[in-house]
Amino acid sequence: MCTAPPDGGAPTAPRWAGRGRTTVSEEQRTSGTTDGRGPASDVVCRPEIPGQGGHPHTGDDPQGAEADTASSEAPSAAADAPTPAGSPTPPAPAPHQPVPGPPTAHPPVPGPPAGAAPRPAPAAPVTPAATPTAPAPAAPSPVAAASTDPARWGRVDAEGTIYLITAEGERIVGSWQAGAPEEGLAHFARRFDDLLTEVELLTARLAVGGGDPKHALSSAKTLRDGLPEAAVIGDVAGLRARLDGLVAQAEQSVGAARSARDAQRAAAVARKEELAAEAEQMAAEATQWKQAGDRLKAILEEWRTIRGIDRKTDEALWKRFSKAREAFNRRRGSHFADLDRQRAAAKARKEELAAEAEALADSTDWGPTAARYRDLMTEWKAAGRAQKDADDALWQRFRAAQDAFFARRTETFNERDAEFVANAESKKALLAEAEKIDLSDPDSARAALRTIQERWEEIGKVPREDIRPLEARLRAVEDKVREAADRQWRRTDPEAEARVAQFRDRVAQFEAQAEKARAAGDTRRAEEAQRQADQWREWLRTAEQAVQGR
């Protein structure tokens, strides 16, 4: 029988599909070589012992030694060929000579020789461990398996030469010297089936997208190129057409994969260009250093996940991104260096302001000191910020000194306000006394007012809100006393009394002249004098009324 190599590997077309004729003889079967060129298609064919029955076995099976011993006694026993997975090996027929000419469509399966022990049921074939399990094709293969009817595709002549029958004619594919002719045909038919299995496996993988289309294309071309000289029996023309379709399909898949890779590469390049442009913009404009730094880290992480770009383009984009990141780091470093210098200057200035504030904390010059503290606060804000710890400590010093001063001032002002409230009550009582001054005697009234004014000043200050009402009441008393004095003075004015006496004298003078003229009989002069006397009398009356109205 023909078995798989001892390593358990499944025979595939690239390993066993030889070119030209393949001859398997007894000596080559025993030695495991063909034509002195090495292993015969990676398989060893051993004849089955007539009359003893047998089953397929590998080189590691202990029964292999018995089979080798029996082969020397029955050199014409059939050597089994490699059997595809899942296909049991038929029992070997009795030795006979190959009959020239094409075999029948259904060769008989010979039984064991007469007198031989019954054959046990054939053991299940060993599936090579290295054979990959392929997904079932979506549809049955259009190429028929050769092992179901090997005589349809080839024949064996009397000398054991195996011919492949094609539409163009026959060609020799090998020679069979180790068993029955039908087994030789079956051997080369199984080779074709193995080749067909590999083609269908490639087709199925390509259909479901499994594996590399480029590798599938290479394998399909290799199989197609080796098909004209392959040592197989089967529908070679159909398999070639199948391979042509597979190559075309693989080329389409390779093209589609190439287009997908190109699209993926274009998308990757576009994305990295976007990231590089964003990094360049941040390097030139960003001032939110924390957020921008975190974003650059995120860009770097995303950058590392983008694949599929050619090295030249990737290096150029990386240089852009790296340059932008370095520019950002330089700007950030320069910013924080300037900030450190500014903070150092701010710290020195705030130390001076804190020291001055502490020196003013014990001052009792409340007004100017409070104004100076306001100026110090303005200067503090203009000085800028120092380092947080130092700035907080200096602020605590400044604020403590300021609070101490204003606490002392508040305490003092509270005591003073209490005194001012008492003063206001005293002044209210004094005003009540002033409003009762007798105005009929202006001189006494003025003297009483002067006394009240002196006591007013001795009382002192009052709360701010009481100043105007109290001062207004005092001014009203002062106005009343002044008006009373003015009235008295107008009534006792010497000049007014003199004018009244003058007017009275003039009236008496003109009346005397009128009386004298009437006595003399001078009527005209008497009327004139009387008229002037009446005029002066009118003036006298007006002057007397003015003096009496004061």
Coordinates of C-alpha atoms in Angstrom, one line a residue:
M1 CA 0.0 0.0 0.0
C2 CA 1.0 3.7 -0.5
T3 CA 1.0 5.7 2.7
A4 CA 1.6 9.2 3.8
P5 CA 5.2 10.1 4.9
P6 CA 6.1 9.2 8.5
D7 CA 5.8 12.9 9.5
G8 CA 2.1 12.7 8.9
G9 CA 2.1 15.5 6.3
A10 CA -0.5 15.5 3.7
P11 CA 0.8 15.1 0.1
T12 CA 0.1 18.3 -1.9
A13 CA 0.6 19.2 -5.5
P14 CA 3.8 21.3 -5.1
R15 CA 5.5 18.3 -3.3
W16 CA 4.4 15.3 -5.4
A17 CA 3.2 16.6 -8.7
G18 CA 6.2 15.4 -10.8
R19 CA 6.9 16.0 -14.4
G20 CA 7.0 13.3 -17.0
R21 CA 6.6 9.6 -16.3
T22 CA 6.6 8.1 -12.9
T23 CA 7.6 4.5 -12.4
V24 CA 7.2 2.6 -9.2
S25 CA 9.1 -0.7 -9.1
E26 CA 9.6 -3.3 -6.4
E27 CA 13.1 -2.3 -5.7
Q28 CA 12.1 1.4 -5.6
R29 CA 9.2 0.6 -3.4
T30 CA 11.6 -1.3 -1.0
S31 CA 14.2 1.4 -1.1
G32 CA 11.8 4.3 -1.1
T33 CA 13.3 6.0 -4.2
T34 CA 12.5 6.4 -7.9
D35 CA 15.1 6.6 -10.6
G36 CA 17.8 7.3 -8.0
R37 CA 16.4 10.9 -7.5
G38 CA 15.0 10.7 -4.0
P39 CA 11.7 9.8 -2.5
A40 CA 9.1 8.7 -5.0
S41 CA 6.6 11.6 -4.8
D42 CA 7.0 11.6 -1.0
V43 CA 5.2 8.3 -0.7
V44 CA 6.3 4.7 -0.2
C45 CA 4.2 2.0 -1.9
R46 CA 4.2 -1.5 -0.2
P47 CA 2.4 -4.5 -1.6
E48 CA -0.3 -6.2 0.4
I49 CA 0.5 -9.8 1.5
P50 CA -1.8 -12.1 -0.4
G51 CA -3.9 -14.4 1.7
Q52 CA -3.2 -12.5 4.9
G53 CA -5.4 -9.5 4.5
G54 CA -4.2 -6.1 5.5
H55 CA -5.1 -2.5 6.1
P56 CA -3.5 0.8 5.5
H57 CA -0.7 1.7 7.9
T58 CA 2.0 4.3 8.3
G59 CA 5.7 3.8 8.5
D60 CA 5.3 3.9 12.3
D61 CA 2.9 0.9 12.4
P62 CA 4.6 -2.3 13.6
Q63 CA 2.8 -4.2 10.8
G64 CA 4.9 -2.4 8.3
A65 CA 7.8 -4.7 9.0
E66 CA 5.6 -7.8 8.2
A67 CA 4.5 -6.1 5.0
D68 CA 8.1 -5.5 4.0
T69 CA 8.9 -9.2 4.6
A70 CA 5.9 -10.4 2.7
S71 CA 6.8 -8.2 -0.2
S72 CA 9.9 -10.3 -1.0
E73 CA 7.7 -13.4 -1.2
A74 CA 5.0 -11.8 -3.3
P75 CA 6.7 -9.1 -5.5
S76 CA 3.6 -8.7 -7.6
A77 CA 1.4 -7.6 -4.6
A78 CA -0.3 -4.3 -5.1
A79 CA 1.2 -1.3 -3.4
D80 CA -1.4 1.1 -2.2
A81 CA -1.2 4.7 -3.2
P82 CA -1.9 7.7 -0.9
T83 CA -5.5 7.8 -0.1
P84 CA -7.4 11.1 0.2
A85 CA -8.8 11.9 3.6
G86 CA -12.0 10.0 4.2
S87 CA -11.6 7.5 1.4
P88 CA -10.8 3.9 2.6
T89 CA -8.3 1.9 0.6
P90 CA -9.9 -1.0 -1.3
P91 CA -8.4 -4.5 -0.7
A92 CA -5.7 -5.6 -3.0
P93 CA -6.5 -8.1 -5.8
A94 CA -4.5 -11.2 -6.5
P95 CA -1.4 -10.8 -8.6
H96 CA -1.9 -10.8 -12.4
Q97 CA -0.4 -9.3 -15.4
P98 CA -1.7 -5.9 -16.7
V99 CA -3.8 -6.3 -19.8
P100 CA -2.9 -3.8 -22.6
G101 CA -5.6 -1.5 -23.8
P102 CA -8.1 0.7 -22.1
P103 CA -9.5 -0.7 -18.9
T104 CA -13.2 -1.2 -18.3
A105 CA -15.2 1.5 -16.9
H106 CA -15.8 -0.4 -13.6
P107 CA -12.8 -2.6 -12.8
P108 CA -13.6 -5.5 -10.5
V109 CA -12.3 -5.5 -7.0
P110 CA -10.6 -8.9 -6.4
G111 CA -11.0 -10.7 -3.1
P112 CA -8.3 -12.6 -1.2
P113 CA -6.8 -15.8 -2.7
A114 CA -8.4 -19.1 -1.9
G115 CA -7.5 -20.6 1.4
A116 CA -6.6 -17.2 2.8
A117 CA -7.8 -16.1 6.2
P118 CA -10.7 -13.7 6.2
R119 CA -9.7 -10.0 5.9
P120 CA -10.6 -7.9 8.9
A121 CA -12.6 -4.7 8.2
P122 CA -10.3 -2.0 6.9
A123 CA -9.2 0.4 9.6
A124 CA -10.2 4.1 9.3
P125 CA -7.6 6.0 7.3
V126 CA -5.3 8.3 9.3
T127 CA -5.9 11.9 8.5
P128 CA -2.5 13.7 8.3
A129 CA -2.2 16.2 11.2
A130 CA -0.8 18.9 9.0
T131 CA -3.7 18.9 6.5
P132 CA -5.6 22.2 7.2
T133 CA -9.4 22.0 7.6
A134 CA -10.9 24.1 4.9
P135 CA -14.4 25.6 4.9
A136 CA -16.8 23.7 2.6
P137 CA -17.2 25.3 -0.8
A138 CA -20.4 27.2 -1.5
A139 CA -21.2 24.9 -4.4
P140 CA -20.0 21.5 -5.6
S141 CA -16.8 21.5 -7.8
P142 CA -17.6 21.7 -11.5
V143 CA -14.6 19.3 -12.0
A144 CA -15.4 15.6 -11.5
A145 CA -13.3 13.6 -9.1
A146 CA -11.1 11.1 -11.0
S147 CA -11.0 8.4 -8.3
T148 CA -14.7 7.5 -8.9
D149 CA -13.9 6.3 -12.4
P150 CA -10.2 6.3 -13.2
A151 CA -10.6 4.4 -16.5
R152 CA -12.6 7.3 -17.9
W153 CA -9.5 9.5 -17.8
G154 CA -6.6 7.1 -18.4
R155 CA -5.4 3.6 -19.2
V156 CA -2.6 1.1 -18.5
D157 CA -0.8 -0.8 -21.2
A158 CA 0.7 -4.3 -20.9
E159 CA 4.0 -2.9 -19.7
G160 CA 2.4 -0.9 -16.9
T161 CA 2.7 2.4 -18.6
I162 CA 0.0 4.9 -17.5
Y163 CA -1.6 7.1 -20.1
L164 CA -3.7 10.2 -19.6
I165 CA -6.6 10.5 -22.1
T166 CA -7.3 14.1 -23.1
A167 CA -9.1 15.8 -26.0
E168 CA -5.7 16.3 -27.7
G169 CA -4.7 12.7 -27.3
E170 CA -2.8 10.6 -24.8
R171 CA 0.3 11.4 -22.9
I172 CA 2.3 9.2 -20.6
V173 CA 2.1 10.2 -16.9
G174 CA 4.0 7.3 -15.3
S175 CA 4.6 3.6 -15.0
W176 CA 3.0 1.1 -12.5
Q177 CA 5.1 -2.0 -11.6
A178 CA 3.9 -2.6 -8.0
G179 CA 0.5 -4.1 -8.4
A180 CA -2.7 -4.4 -10.5
P181 CA -3.2 -2.0 -13.4
E182 CA -6.4 -0.8 -11.9
E183 CA -4.6 0.2 -8.8
G184 CA -2.1 2.1 -10.9
L185 CA -4.9 4.1 -12.4
A186 CA -6.4 4.6 -9.0
H187 CA -3.1 5.8 -7.7
F188 CA -2.7 8.5 -10.3
A189 CA -6.4 9.3 -10.1
R190 CA -6.0 10.0 -6.4
R191 CA -3.2 12.3 -7.2
F192 CA -5.5 14.2 -9.4
D193 CA -8.1 14.3 -6.6
D194 CA -5.5 15.7 -4.2
L195 CA -4.7 18.3 -6.7
L196 CA -8.4 19.1 -7.2
T197 CA -8.9 19.2 -3.5
E198 CA -6.1 21.8 -3.2
V199 CA -7.6 23.9 -6.0
E200 CA -11.1 23.8 -4.4
L201 CA -9.5 24.7 -1.0
L202 CA -7.9 27.7 -2.6
T203 CA -11.2 28.7 -4.3
A204 CA -13.1 28.3 -1.0
R205 CA -10.6 30.4 1.0
L206 CA -10.6 33.1 -1.7
A207 CA -14.4 33.2 -1.8
V208 CA -14.7 33.7 2.0
G209 CA -11.8 36.1 2.1
G210 CA -9.6 33.8 4.2
G211 CA -5.8 34.0 3.5
D212 CA -3.8 36.3 1.4
P213 CA -5.1 36.8 -2.2
K214 CA -1.6 37.3 -3.4
H215 CA -0.5 34.0 -2.0
A216 CA -3.6 32.3 -3.5
L217 CA -2.7 33.8 -6.9
S218 CA 0.8 32.5 -6.7
S219 CA -0.3 29.1 -5.7
A220 CA -2.9 28.9 -8.4
K221 CA -0.4 30.0 -11.1
T222 CA 2.1 27.4 -9.8
L223 CA -0.5 24.7 -10.0
R224 CA -1.6 25.8 -13.5
D225 CA 1.9 26.0 -14.8
G226 CA 2.7 22.4 -13.6
L227 CA -0.6 20.9 -14.8
P228 CA 0.6 20.1 -18.4
E229 CA 3.3 17.7 -17.1
A230 CA 1.5 16.6 -13.9
A231 CA 1.6 12.9 -13.2
V232 CA -2.1 12.6 -12.6
I233 CA -5.1 11.1 -14.3
G234 CA -8.4 13.0 -14.4
D235 CA -10.2 15.9 -16.0
V236 CA -7.1 18.0 -16.6
A237 CA -8.8 20.3 -19.1
G238 CA -11.6 21.0 -16.6
L239 CA -9.1 21.5 -13.8
R240 CA -7.1 23.9 -16.0
A241 CA -10.3 25.9 -16.7
R242 CA -11.0 25.8 -13.0
L243 CA -7.5 27.1 -12.4
D244 CA -7.9 29.8 -15.0
G245 CA -11.1 31.0 -13.2
L246 CA -9.3 30.8 -9.9
V247 CA -6.4 32.9 -11.2
A248 CA -8.7 35.5 -12.6
Q249 CA -10.6 35.6 -9.3
A250 CA -7.4 35.8 -7.4
E251 CA -6.2 38.6 -9.6
Q252 CA -9.4 40.5 -9.0
S253 CA -9.0 39.9 -5.2
V254 CA -5.4 41.1 -5.4
G255 CA -6.6 44.2 -7.3
A256 CA -9.3 44.8 -4.8
A257 CA -6.9 44.3 -1.9
R258 CA -4.5 46.7 -3.6
S259 CA -7.3 49.2 -4.0
A260 CA -8.3 48.7 -0.3
R261 CA -4.7 49.2 0.7
D262 CA -4.3 52.3 -1.4
A263 CA -7.6 53.7 0.1
Q264 CA -6.4 52.8 3.6
R265 CA -3.0 54.3 2.9
A266 CA -4.7 57.5 1.5
A267 CA -6.9 57.7 4.6
A268 CA -3.9 57.1 6.9
V269 CA -1.9 59.8 5.1
A270 CA -4.8 62.2 5.3
R271 CA -5.3 61.5 9.0
K272 CA -1.6 62.0 9.8
E273 CA -1.6 65.2 7.7
E274 CA -4.6 66.4 9.8
L275 CA -2.8 65.5 13.0
A276 CA 0.4 67.2 11.8
A277 CA -1.5 70.4 10.8
E278 CA -3.3 70.4 14.2
A279 CA 0.1 70.1 16.0
E280 CA 1.5 72.9 13.9
Q281 CA -1.4 75.2 14.7
M282 CA -1.0 74.5 18.4
A283 CA 2.7 75.1 18.2
A284 CA 2.1 78.5 16.7
E285 CA -1.0 79.7 18.6
A286 CA -1.8 77.6 21.7
T287 CA -1.6 79.4 25.0
Q288 CA -3.6 76.9 27.1
W289 CA -0.4 74.9 27.8
K290 CA -2.0 72.1 29.9
Q291 CA -4.8 71.3 27.4
A292 CA -2.5 71.7 24.4
G293 CA 0.2 69.4 26.0
D294 CA -2.5 66.7 26.7
R295 CA -3.8 67.0 23.2
L296 CA -0.3 66.5 21.7
K297 CA 0.1 63.4 23.8
A298 CA -3.2 62.1 22.5
I299 CA -2.1 62.9 18.9
L300 CA 1.1 60.9 19.5
E301 CA -0.8 57.9 20.8
E302 CA -3.2 58.0 17.8
W303 CA -0.2 58.5 15.5
R304 CA 1.3 55.3 16.6
T305 CA -1.9 53.3 15.8
I306 CA -2.0 54.5 12.1
R307 CA -0.4 52.0 9.8
G308 CA 0.0 51.3 6.1
I309 CA 2.0 54.3 5.0
D310 CA 5.1 54.1 2.9
R311 CA 8.3 54.9 4.8
K312 CA 9.2 58.0 2.9
T313 CA 5.8 59.7 3.3
D314 CA 5.6 58.5 6.9
E315 CA 9.0 60.0 7.8
A316 CA 8.1 63.3 6.1
L317 CA 4.9 63.5 8.1
W318 CA 6.7 62.5 11.3
K319 CA 9.2 65.3 10.8
R320 CA 6.4 67.8 10.5
F321 CA 4.7 66.5 13.7
S322 CA 8.0 66.3 15.6
K323 CA 9.0 69.8 14.5
A324 CA 5.7 71.2 15.6
R325 CA 5.9 69.4 19.0
E326 CA 9.4 70.7 19.5
A327 CA 8.3 74.3 18.6
F328 CA 5.4 74.0 21.1
N329 CA 7.8 72.7 23.8
R330 CA 10.1 75.7 23.1
R331 CA 7.3 78.2 23.3
R332 CA 6.0 76.6 26.5
G333 CA 9.4 76.5 28.0
S334 CA 10.0 80.1 27.1
H335 CA 6.6 81.1 28.5
F336 CA 7.3 79.4 31.8
A337 CA 10.8 80.9 32.0
D338 CA 9.4 84.4 31.6
L339 CA 6.7 83.5 34.1
D340 CA 9.3 82.4 36.6
R341 CA 11.1 85.7 36.2
Q342 CA 7.9 87.6 36.6
R343 CA 7.0 85.7 39.7
A344 CA 10.4 86.3 41.2
A345 CA 9.9 90.1 40.6
A346 CA 6.4 89.9 42.0
K347 CA 7.6 88.1 45.1
A348 CA 10.3 90.7 45.8
R349 CA 7.8 93.6 45.3
K350 CA 5.1 91.9 47.5
E351 CA 7.7 91.3 50.2
E352 CA 8.3 95.1 50.3
L353 CA 4.5 95.8 50.4
A354 CA 4.0 93.3 53.2
A355 CA 6.8 94.8 55.2
E356 CA 5.4 98.3 54.8
A357 CA 1.9 97.1 55.8
E358 CA 3.3 95.5 58.9
A359 CA 5.0 98.8 59.8
L360 CA 1.7 100.7 59.5
A361 CA -0.2 98.3 61.6
D362 CA 0.4 100.2 64.9
S363 CA -0.4 103.7 63.5
T364 CA -3.0 105.9 65.1
D365 CA -3.2 108.3 62.3
W366 CA -6.3 106.8 61.1
G367 CA -7.2 108.7 58.0
P368 CA -3.8 108.9 56.2
T369 CA -2.9 105.3 57.2
A370 CA -6.2 104.0 55.8
A371 CA -5.6 105.9 52.6
R372 CA -2.1 104.4 52.4
Y373 CA -3.4 100.9 52.9
R374 CA -5.7 101.5 50.0
D375 CA -2.7 102.5 47.9
L376 CA -0.8 99.4 49.0
M377 CA -3.7 97.2 47.9
T378 CA -3.7 98.8 44.5
E379 CA 0.1 98.2 44.2
W380 CA -0.3 94.6 45.4
K381 CA -2.7 93.8 42.6
A382 CA -0.5 95.5 40.1
A383 CA 2.6 93.5 41.2
G384 CA 1.3 90.2 39.7
R385 CA 1.4 86.7 41.1
A386 CA 4.4 85.0 42.6
Q387 CA 4.7 81.2 43.1
K388 CA 1.5 80.0 44.8
D389 CA 3.1 79.0 48.1
A390 CA 5.1 82.2 48.4
D391 CA 2.2 84.3 47.2
D392 CA -0.1 82.9 49.7
A393 CA 2.3 83.3 52.6
L394 CA 3.0 87.0 51.6
W395 CA -0.7 87.7 51.3
Q396 CA -1.3 86.3 54.8
R397 CA 1.3 88.7 56.1
F398 CA -0.1 91.7 54.3
R399 CA -3.7 90.8 55.2
A400 CA -2.8 90.2 58.9
A401 CA -1.2 93.7 59.2
Q402 CA -4.1 95.4 57.4
D403 CA -6.7 93.6 59.5
A404 CA -4.8 94.5 62.7
F405 CA -4.8 98.2 61.8
F406 CA -8.5 98.3 60.8
A407 CA -9.5 96.3 63.8
R408 CA -7.8 98.9 66.0
R409 CA -9.4 101.7 64.1
T410 CA -12.8 100.1 64.3
E411 CA -12.5 99.7 68.1
T412 CA -11.4 103.3 68.5
F413 CA -14.2 104.5 66.2
N414 CA -16.7 102.5 68.2
E415 CA -15.6 104.1 71.4
R416 CA -15.7 107.6 69.8
D417 CA -19.1 106.9 68.3
A418 CA -20.5 106.2 71.8
E419 CA -19.0 109.5 73.0
F420 CA -20.5 111.3 69.9
V421 CA -23.9 109.9 70.8
A422 CA -23.7 111.3 74.3
N423 CA -22.5 114.7 72.8
A424 CA -25.5 114.7 70.5
E425 CA -27.8 114.3 73.5
S426 CA -26.1 117.1 75.3
K427 CA -26.4 119.4 72.3
K428 CA -30.1 118.5 71.9
A429 CA -30.7 119.6 75.5
L430 CA -28.7 122.8 74.9
L431 CA -30.8 123.6 71.8
A432 CA -34.0 123.2 73.8
E433 CA -32.6 125.8 76.2
A434 CA -31.6 128.1 73.4
E435 CA -35.0 128.0 71.7
K436 CA -36.5 129.4 75.0
I437 CA -34.4 132.7 75.0
D438 CA -36.5 135.8 75.6
L439 CA -36.2 138.1 72.5
S440 CA -37.9 141.1 74.0
D441 CA -34.6 142.3 75.4
P442 CA -32.2 141.9 72.5
D443 CA -29.1 142.6 74.6
S444 CA -30.0 139.9 77.2
A445 CA -30.9 137.5 74.3
R446 CA -27.5 138.0 72.7
A447 CA -25.7 137.4 76.0
A448 CA -27.6 134.2 76.6
L449 CA -26.8 133.0 73.0
R450 CA -23.1 133.6 73.5
T451 CA -23.1 131.5 76.6
I452 CA -24.9 128.6 74.8
Q453 CA -22.5 128.8 71.8
E454 CA -19.5 128.5 74.2
R455 CA -21.1 125.4 75.9
W456 CA -21.9 124.0 72.4
E457 CA -18.2 124.0 71.4
E458 CA -17.2 122.5 74.7
I459 CA -19.5 119.5 74.2
G460 CA -17.5 118.4 71.2
K461 CA -18.4 116.3 68.1
V462 CA -21.5 114.4 67.4
P463 CA -22.3 111.4 65.0
R464 CA -22.1 112.3 61.4
E465 CA -25.8 111.9 60.8
D466 CA -26.7 114.3 63.6
I467 CA -24.4 117.1 62.6
R468 CA -26.7 118.9 60.1
P469 CA -30.0 118.7 62.1
L470 CA -28.3 120.0 65.2
E471 CA -26.5 122.8 63.4
A472 CA -29.7 123.8 61.6
R473 CA -31.6 124.2 64.9
L474 CA -28.7 126.3 66.4
R475 CA -28.6 128.6 63.3
A476 CA -32.4 129.1 63.6
V477 CA -32.0 130.4 67.2
E478 CA -29.1 132.6 66.2
D479 CA -31.2 134.1 63.4
K480 CA -34.1 134.9 65.7
V481 CA -31.8 136.7 68.2
R482 CA -30.1 138.7 65.4
E483 CA -33.5 139.8 64.0
A484 CA -34.6 141.1 67.5
A485 CA -31.5 143.1 67.9
D486 CA -31.9 144.6 64.4
R487 CA -35.4 145.7 65.1
Q488 CA -34.4 147.4 68.3
W489 CA -31.5 149.3 66.6
R490 CA -33.8 150.5 63.8
R491 CA -36.2 151.9 66.4
T492 CA -33.5 153.9 68.2
D493 CA -31.5 155.2 65.2
P494 CA -30.4 158.9 65.9
E495 CA -30.3 159.8 62.3
A496 CA -33.9 158.8 61.8
E497 CA -35.0 160.9 64.8
A498 CA -33.1 163.9 63.6
R499 CA -34.8 163.7 60.2
V500 CA -38.2 163.5 61.9
A501 CA -37.4 166.7 64.0
Q502 CA -36.1 168.5 60.8
F503 CA -39.3 167.7 59.0
R504 CA -41.3 168.9 62.0
D505 CA -39.4 172.2 62.1
R506 CA -39.9 172.8 58.4
V507 CA -43.6 172.3 58.7
A508 CA -43.8 174.8 61.6
Q509 CA -41.7 177.3 59.6
F510 CA -43.9 177.3 56.5
E511 CA -47.1 177.5 58.6
A512 CA -45.7 180.6 60.4
Q513 CA -44.9 182.2 57.0
A514 CA -48.4 181.5 55.7
E515 CA -50.0 183.0 58.9
K516 CA -47.8 186.1 58.5
A517 CA -48.8 186.5 54.8
R518 CA -52.5 186.2 55.6
A519 CA -52.1 188.8 58.3
A520 CA -50.5 191.2 55.8
G521 CA -53.3 190.4 53.3
D522 CA -50.9 188.8 50.8
T523 CA -53.1 185.9 49.8
R524 CA -50.8 184.6 47.1
R525 CA -47.8 184.3 49.5
A526 CA -50.0 182.8 52.2
E527 CA -51.2 180.1 49.8
E528 CA -47.7 179.3 48.7
A529 CA -46.4 179.0 52.2
Q530 CA -49.4 176.9 53.2
R531 CA -48.8 174.5 50.2
Q532 CA -45.1 174.0 51.2
A533 CA -46.2 173.4 54.9
D534 CA -48.6 170.7 53.8
Q535 CA -45.9 169.0 51.7
W536 CA -43.4 168.9 54.6
R537 CA -46.1 167.6 56.8
E538 CA -46.7 164.7 54.5
W539 CA -42.9 163.9 54.6
L540 CA -43.0 164.2 58.4
R541 CA -45.8 161.7 58.6
T542 CA -43.9 159.2 56.4
A543 CA -40.7 159.5 58.5
E544 CA -42.6 159.0 61.7
Q545 CA -44.2 155.9 60.4
A546 CA -40.8 154.5 59.3
V547 CA -39.3 155.0 62.7
Q548 CA -42.3 153.5 64.4
G549 CA -42.3 150.4 62.1
R550 CA -38.7 149.3 63.2

